[in-house]
Tab-separated table of C-alpha atoms and ligand atoms in Angstrom:
chain	number	residue	atom	x	y	z
A	1	MET	CA	13.707	-21.523	-24.869
A	2	ARG	CA	11.551	-18.494	-25.711
A	3	LEU	CA	13.432	-14.962	-26.403
A	4	VAL	CA	11.088	-11.980	-26.048
A	5	ILE	CA	12.798	-8.888	-27.483
A	6	LEU	CA	10.950	-5.646	-26.866
A	7	ASP	CA	12.416	-2.263	-27.918
A	8	LYS	CA	13.244	-0.663	-24.703
A	9	TYR	CA	13.536	-1.338	-20.873
A	10	ASP	CA	9.737	0.133	-19.983
A	11	GLU	CA	8.121	-2.258	-22.948
A	12	ALA	CA	10.429	-5.158	-21.493
A	13	SER	CA	9.271	-4.642	-17.907
A	14	GLU	CA	5.652	-4.265	-19.084
A	15	TRP	CA	5.703	-7.541	-20.898
A	16	ALA	CA	7.389	-9.332	-17.679
A	17	GLY	CA	4.696	-7.912	-15.373
A	18	LYS	CA	1.675	-8.804	-18.001
A	19	TYR	CA	3.363	-12.418	-18.253
A	20	VAL	CA	3.436	-12.777	-14.401
A	21	ARG	CA	-0.303	-11.547	-14.127
A	22	ASN	CA	-1.536	-13.905	-16.770
A	23	ARG	CA	0.444	-16.900	-15.129
A	24	ILE	CA	-1.206	-16.140	-11.757
A	25	LEU	CA	-4.808	-15.504	-13.227
A	26	GLU	CA	-4.538	-18.867	-15.348
A	27	PHE	CA	-3.192	-21.012	-12.276
A	28	ASN	CA	-6.422	-19.402	-10.425
A	29	PRO	CA	-5.173	-19.707	-6.876
A	30	GLY	CA	-6.831	-20.212	-3.480
A	31	PRO	CA	-6.961	-21.218	-0.191
A	32	GLU	CA	-6.104	-24.766	-0.967
A	33	LYS	CA	-3.874	-23.875	-4.021
A	34	TYR	CA	-1.305	-21.129	-3.770
A	35	PHE	CA	0.970	-19.932	-6.435
A	36	THR	CA	4.467	-19.965	-5.557
A	37	LEU	CA	6.420	-17.188	-7.166
A	38	GLY	CA	10.452	-16.796	-6.787
A	39	LEU	CA	11.493	-13.036	-7.081
A	40	PRO	CA	14.720	-11.175	-7.575
A	41	THR	CA	16.078	-7.758	-6.606
A	42	GLY	CA	18.005	-5.148	-8.469
A	43	SER	CA	17.369	-2.320	-10.951
A	44	THR	CA	16.229	-4.519	-13.541
A	45	PRO	CA	12.885	-6.070	-12.209
A	46	MET	CA	11.866	-2.440	-10.764
A	47	GLY	CA	9.614	-1.540	-13.984
A	48	MET	CA	8.048	-5.207	-13.532
A	49	TYR	CA	7.193	-4.550	-10.121
A	50	LYS	CA	5.615	-1.413	-10.675
A	51	THR	CA	3.671	-2.973	-13.660
A	52	LEU	CA	2.613	-5.746	-11.117
A	53	ILE	CA	1.367	-3.064	-8.489
A	54	LYS	CA	-0.949	-1.323	-11.108
A	55	PHE	CA	-2.689	-4.597	-11.724
A	56	VAL	CA	-3.123	-5.122	-7.908
A	57	THR	CA	-4.263	-1.265	-7.466
A	58	SER	CA	-6.878	-1.769	-10.172
A	59	GLY	CA	-8.195	-4.613	-8.924
A	60	GLU	CA	-7.224	-7.042	-11.849
A	61	LEU	CA	-4.657	-9.019	-9.887
A	62	SER	CA	-4.479	-10.377	-6.461
A	63	PHE	CA	-1.299	-11.847	-4.072
A	64	LYS	CA	-3.583	-13.007	-1.641
A	65	TYR	CA	-3.128	-16.641	-2.346
A	66	VAL	CA	0.490	-16.502	-3.691
A	67	LYS	CA	3.835	-17.338	-1.807
A	68	THR	CA	6.991	-15.723	-2.562
A	69	PHE	CA	10.579	-16.715	-2.238
A	70	ASN	CA	13.447	-14.200	-2.676
A	71	MET	CA	16.729	-15.341	-4.552
A	72	ASP	CA	19.180	-13.867	-2.229
A	73	GLU	CA	20.245	-11.606	0.776
A	74	TYR	CA	23.544	-9.997	2.036
A	75	VAL	CA	25.027	-11.483	5.112
A	76	GLY	CA	25.491	-9.136	7.878
A	77	LEU	CA	23.694	-6.327	6.447
A	78	PRO	CA	20.842	-5.359	9.109
A	79	ARG	CA	17.579	-6.058	7.987
A	80	ASN	CA	16.339	-2.468	8.044
A	81	HIS	CA	19.452	-1.298	5.963
A	82	PRO	CA	17.991	0.632	3.078
A	83	GLU	CA	20.161	-1.733	0.737
A	84	SER	CA	19.359	-5.050	2.421
A	85	TYR	CA	17.021	-7.126	-0.121
A	86	HIS	CA	14.629	-7.447	2.751
A	87	SER	CA	14.153	-3.642	2.748
A	88	PHE	CA	14.155	-3.415	-1.099
A	89	MET	CA	11.148	-5.935	-1.385
A	90	TRP	CA	9.265	-4.431	1.108
A	91	ASN	CA	9.459	-0.711	-0.020
A	92	ASN	CA	9.313	-1.320	-3.875
A	93	PHE	CA	6.932	-4.185	-3.840
A	94	PHE	CA	5.285	-5.862	-1.046
A	95	LYS	CA	3.951	-3.045	0.882
A	96	HIS	CA	2.099	-1.802	-2.170
A	97	ILE	CA	0.395	-5.085	-2.943
A	98	ASP	CA	-2.162	-7.352	-1.077
A	99	ILE	CA	0.458	-10.375	-0.307
A	100	VAL	CA	0.246	-12.026	3.314
A	101	PRO	CA	3.139	-10.994	5.009
A	102	GLU	CA	3.868	-14.697	6.338
A	103	ASN	CA	3.831	-15.630	2.679
A	104	ALA	CA	6.887	-13.493	1.795
A	105	ASN	CA	10.044	-15.780	2.209
A	106	LEU	CA	13.260	-13.904	2.468
A	107	LEU	CA	16.550	-15.642	3.756
A	108	ASP	CA	17.655	-13.880	7.015
A	109	GLY	CA	21.325	-12.807	6.288
A	110	ASN	CA	21.541	-12.453	9.952
A	111	ALA	CA	20.509	-15.861	11.150
A	112	PRO	CA	22.714	-17.284	13.795
A	113	ASP	CA	23.307	-20.493	11.669
A	114	LEU	CA	23.762	-19.463	8.009
A	115	ASP	CA	24.023	-22.996	6.840
A	116	LEU	CA	20.643	-23.858	8.994
A	117	GLU	CA	19.078	-20.874	7.481
A	118	CYS	CA	19.637	-22.020	3.565
A	119	LYS	CA	18.563	-25.611	4.333
A	120	ASN	CA	15.368	-24.483	5.956
A	121	PHE	CA	14.610	-22.101	3.145
A	122	GLU	CA	15.078	-25.094	0.640
A	123	GLN	CA	12.531	-27.122	2.951
A	124	LYS	CA	10.145	-24.104	2.743
A	125	ILE	CA	10.307	-24.005	-0.812
A	126	LEU	CA	9.599	-27.996	-1.004
A	127	ASP	CA	6.828	-27.566	1.695
A	128	ALA	CA	5.122	-24.984	-0.580
A	129	GLY	CA	4.953	-27.665	-3.326
A	130	GLY	CA	7.896	-26.308	-5.345
A	131	ILE	CA	8.207	-22.919	-7.394
A	132	GLU	CA	5.842	-22.325	-10.134
A	133	LEU	CA	7.600	-19.436	-11.688
A	134	PHE	CA	10.969	-18.137	-10.798
A	135	ILE	CA	11.952	-14.876	-11.987
A	136	GLY	CA	15.793	-13.707	-12.156
A	137	GLY	CA	17.892	-11.084	-13.482
A	138	ILE	CA	21.644	-11.511	-13.821
A	139	GLY	CA	24.870	-9.740	-13.312
A	140	PRO	CA	27.415	-8.466	-16.373
A	141	ASP	CA	29.183	-11.541	-15.728
A	142	GLY	CA	26.098	-13.886	-16.341
A	143	HIS	CA	25.744	-14.600	-12.550
A	144	ILE	CA	22.084	-15.543	-11.407
A	145	ALA	CA	21.153	-14.645	-8.126
A	146	PHE	CA	24.725	-14.710	-6.265
A	147	ASN	CA	25.921	-17.685	-8.357
A	148	GLU	CA	28.938	-16.209	-9.175
A	149	PRO	CA	31.093	-17.742	-12.048
A	150	GLY	CA	32.454	-20.844	-10.945
A	151	SER	CA	29.542	-21.957	-9.159
A	152	SER	CA	28.156	-25.475	-9.315
A	153	LEU	CA	25.295	-25.526	-11.607
A	154	VAL	CA	23.448	-28.125	-9.407
A	155	SER	CA	24.082	-25.894	-6.394
A	156	ARG	CA	21.731	-25.541	-3.680
A	157	THR	CA	20.736	-22.477	-1.282
A	158	ARG	CA	23.961	-21.642	0.648
A	159	VAL	CA	26.481	-18.947	1.556
A	160	LYS	CA	28.679	-17.469	-1.007
A	161	THR	CA	31.316	-15.170	-1.364
A	162	LEU	CA	30.781	-12.208	-3.654
A	163	ALA	CA	33.127	-11.923	-6.594
A	164	GLN	CA	34.996	-8.785	-6.927
A	165	ASP	CA	33.120	-7.891	-10.216
A	166	THR	CA	29.873	-7.952	-8.330
A	167	ILE	CA	31.014	-6.139	-5.386
A	168	ILE	CA	32.144	-3.204	-7.874
A	169	ALA	CA	28.894	-3.223	-9.492
A	170	ASN	CA	26.621	-3.293	-6.354
A	171	SER	CA	28.814	-0.352	-4.973
A	172	ARG	CA	26.514	2.163	-6.588
A	173	PHE	CA	23.998	1.379	-4.478
A	174	PHE	CA	26.080	2.152	-1.318
A	175	GLY	CA	27.208	5.561	-2.267
A	176	GLY	CA	30.143	4.015	-4.863
A	177	ASP	CA	32.187	2.976	-1.835
A	178	ILE	CA	33.155	-0.827	-2.339
A	179	SER	CA	34.468	-1.055	1.426
A	180	LYS	CA	30.721	-0.702	2.227
A	181	VAL	CA	29.438	-3.677	0.129
A	182	PRO	CA	29.138	-6.878	1.945
A	183	THR	CA	31.480	-9.515	0.649
A	184	MET	CA	29.081	-12.493	1.483
A	185	ALA	CA	25.763	-13.408	0.802
A	186	LEU	CA	23.069	-16.069	1.015
A	187	THR	CA	21.744	-17.361	-2.444
A	188	VAL	CA	19.446	-19.930	-3.778
A	189	GLY	CA	21.539	-22.332	-5.958
A	190	VAL	CA	21.190	-22.670	-9.749
A	191	GLY	CA	19.915	-26.239	-9.033
A	192	THR	CA	17.145	-24.551	-6.946
A	193	VAL	CA	16.156	-22.273	-9.789
A	194	MET	CA	16.237	-25.084	-12.330
A	195	ASP	CA	13.744	-27.053	-10.086
A	196	ALA	CA	11.123	-24.487	-10.767
A	197	ARG	CA	8.446	-25.423	-13.321
A	198	GLU	CA	9.181	-22.437	-15.092
A	199	VAL	CA	11.750	-19.651	-15.092
A	200	MET	CA	11.613	-16.108	-16.691
A	201	ILE	CA	14.881	-14.158	-16.766
A	202	ILE	CA	15.068	-10.413	-17.512
A	203	ILE	CA	17.759	-8.872	-19.116
A	204	THR	CA	18.218	-5.150	-20.258
A	205	GLY	CA	21.029	-3.054	-21.175
A	206	ALA	CA	23.909	-3.093	-23.516
A	207	HIS	CA	26.478	-3.979	-20.578
A	208	LYS	CA	24.557	-7.106	-20.236
A	209	SER	CA	24.660	-7.931	-24.039
A	210	PHE	CA	27.812	-10.447	-23.818
A	211	ALA	CA	26.095	-12.289	-20.866
A	212	LEU	CA	22.764	-12.684	-23.204
A	213	TYR	CA	25.182	-14.101	-25.670
A	214	LYS	CA	26.982	-16.499	-23.612
A	215	ALA	CA	23.516	-17.447	-22.024
A	216	ILE	CA	21.871	-18.479	-25.117
A	217	GLU	CA	24.408	-18.851	-28.253
A	218	GLU	CA	27.590	-20.825	-26.493
A	219	GLY	CA	27.566	-23.595	-24.329
A	220	ILE	CA	26.331	-24.446	-21.014
A	221	SER	CA	29.553	-22.933	-18.398
A	222	HIS	CA	29.592	-22.834	-14.788
A	223	MET	CA	31.382	-19.521	-15.751
A	224	TRP	CA	28.288	-18.132	-16.869
A	225	THR	CA	25.779	-19.778	-14.610
A	226	VAL	CA	22.618	-18.218	-16.232
A	227	SER	CA	23.830	-20.494	-19.397
A	228	ALA	CA	22.522	-23.523	-17.126
A	229	PHE	CA	19.024	-22.777	-18.242
A	230	GLN	CA	19.593	-24.025	-21.598
A	231	GLN	CA	18.671	-27.339	-19.955
A	232	HIS	CA	15.488	-25.853	-18.576
A	233	PRO	CA	12.338	-27.097	-20.481
A	234	ARG	CA	10.648	-23.754	-19.876
A	235	THR	CA	12.695	-20.696	-19.929
A	236	ILE	CA	11.766	-17.209	-21.252
A	237	PHE	CA	14.499	-14.716	-21.467
A	238	VAL	CA	12.880	-11.146	-21.766
A	239	CYS	CA	14.982	-8.485	-22.892
A	240	ASP	CA	15.458	-4.985	-24.608
A	241	GLU	CA	17.036	-4.364	-27.886
A	242	ASP	CA	20.168	-3.185	-26.325
A	243	ALA	CA	20.685	-6.538	-24.355
A	244	THR	CA	20.673	-8.278	-28.296
A	245	LEU	CA	23.753	-6.381	-29.332
A	246	GLU	CA	25.990	-9.286	-29.053
A	247	LEU	CA	23.768	-11.864	-30.836
A	248	ARG	CA	23.877	-13.286	-34.234
A	249	VAL	CA	21.437	-11.534	-36.738
A	250	LYS	CA	19.623	-14.747	-37.430
A	251	THR	CA	19.166	-15.439	-33.700
A	252	VAL	CA	17.269	-12.000	-33.341
A	253	LYS	CA	15.526	-12.274	-36.534
A	254	TYR	CA	14.205	-15.842	-35.640
A	255	PHE	CA	12.903	-15.076	-32.206
A	256	LYS	CA	11.375	-11.331	-33.553
A	257	GLY	CA	9.608	-13.573	-36.060
A	258	LEU	CA	7.698	-15.406	-33.225
A	259	MET	CA	6.825	-12.140	-31.363
A	260	TYR	CA	3.198	-12.721	-32.567
A	261	VAL	CA	2.873	-16.019	-30.474
A	262	HIS	CA	4.757	-14.330	-27.615
A	263	ASN	CA	2.474	-11.600	-27.270
A	264	LYS	CA	-0.549	-13.775	-27.182
A	265	LEU	CA	0.657	-14.800	-23.886
A	266	VAL	CA	0.594	-11.359	-22.433
A	267	GLU	CA	-2.972	-10.311	-23.777
A	268	ASP	CA	-5.132	-8.430	-21.361
A	269	GLY	CA	-6.300	-9.899	-18.072
A	270	LYS	CA	-9.660	-10.027	-18.609
A	271	ASP	CA	-9.844	-10.935	-22.411
A	272	TYR	CA	-7.178	-13.734	-21.536
A	273	GLN	CA	-9.683	-15.025	-19.080
A	274	GLU	CA	-12.360	-15.072	-21.810
A	275	VAL	CA	-10.079	-16.716	-24.059
A	276	LYS	CA	-9.072	-19.434	-21.544
A	277	ARG	CA	-12.750	-20.173	-21.010
A	278	GLN	CA	-13.882	-19.985	-24.523
A	279	LYS	CA	-11.196	-22.604	-25.282
A	280	LYS	CA	-12.384	-24.916	-22.309
A	281	LYS	CA	-15.883	-25.045	-23.954
B	301	GLP	C1	22.743	-8.767	-7.889
B	301	GLP	C2	21.850	-9.639	-7.551
B	301	GLP	C3	21.164	-10.585	-8.723
B	301	GLP	C4	20.783	-9.548	-9.847
B	301	GLP	C5	21.926	-8.789	-10.291
B	301	GLP	C6	21.870	-7.604	-11.330
B	301	GLP	O1	23.788	-9.525	-8.273
B	301	GLP	N1	22.468	-10.810	-6.588
B	301	GLP	O2	20.128	-11.204	-8.312
B	301	GLP	O3	20.218	-10.062	-10.948
B	301	GLP	O4	22.383	-8.232	-8.901
B	301	GLP	O5	21.189	-6.549	-10.750
B	301	GLP	P1	20.810	-5.400	-11.792
B	301	GLP	O6	19.365	-5.576	-12.045
B	301	GLP	O7	20.488	-4.124	-10.727
B	301	GLP	O8	21.474	-5.042	-12.999
């Protein structure tokens, strides 16, 4: 596990954006070889999306040969509702980058057969060769995607009933009205994310510090589904100082001491490519 600790939200977002950029550049995708990326919604990844848009606008990065798979979607909310995850992704990310629309895969929360929709989504991921990098956020109760406390740690894409905590947390997007928040969602499973070659989870803010502590300093538990990633061979947690408030001093010191290594992973795009070229020589 890597734990990358940046001062503030903005720095954490920029680090995450640069990491994604470098992973895509390093992969060198093309018509025969697409890069597959798992994506989250929420307020946390907004800064990362802005960073990625900046790279696409400056010509440093392209999503032409990238396929994306979103983690989750509400059930029953019209696709064009401003708070659907479909709208979120198009308004905040996809419409600003050069992704081919057919390559942006989102679950359909209005599909006539929801179970079939989930099954097909898993198949689409398989057909695309699996996910190279799955990016996630978490709720303050440690859920990843919509894998609420108590979810199976080997779960696959399915219909989930939302926990009351999640409904309350997400009511801020529905004018603070709990009754307007959908009560069900489609979500990838913990197992679906675990199958990715690499996982990056962004955790920021003091309100998520207890969840970060449960994720990395306590045992694996289905009550804190993000803790499952302790068993993933390549997980990066990217967080800000506030999110580390409940961690031990020695944990924070150890990982901060590794920042010089972690920062090499996000070195500037062109220089980074040059470094790679030199290494190959
Ligand atoms: C929802 C989503 C999660 C997301 C979480 C946190 O529950 N299903 O995927 O990680 O919200 O959202 P935020 O980043 O706004 O705190």
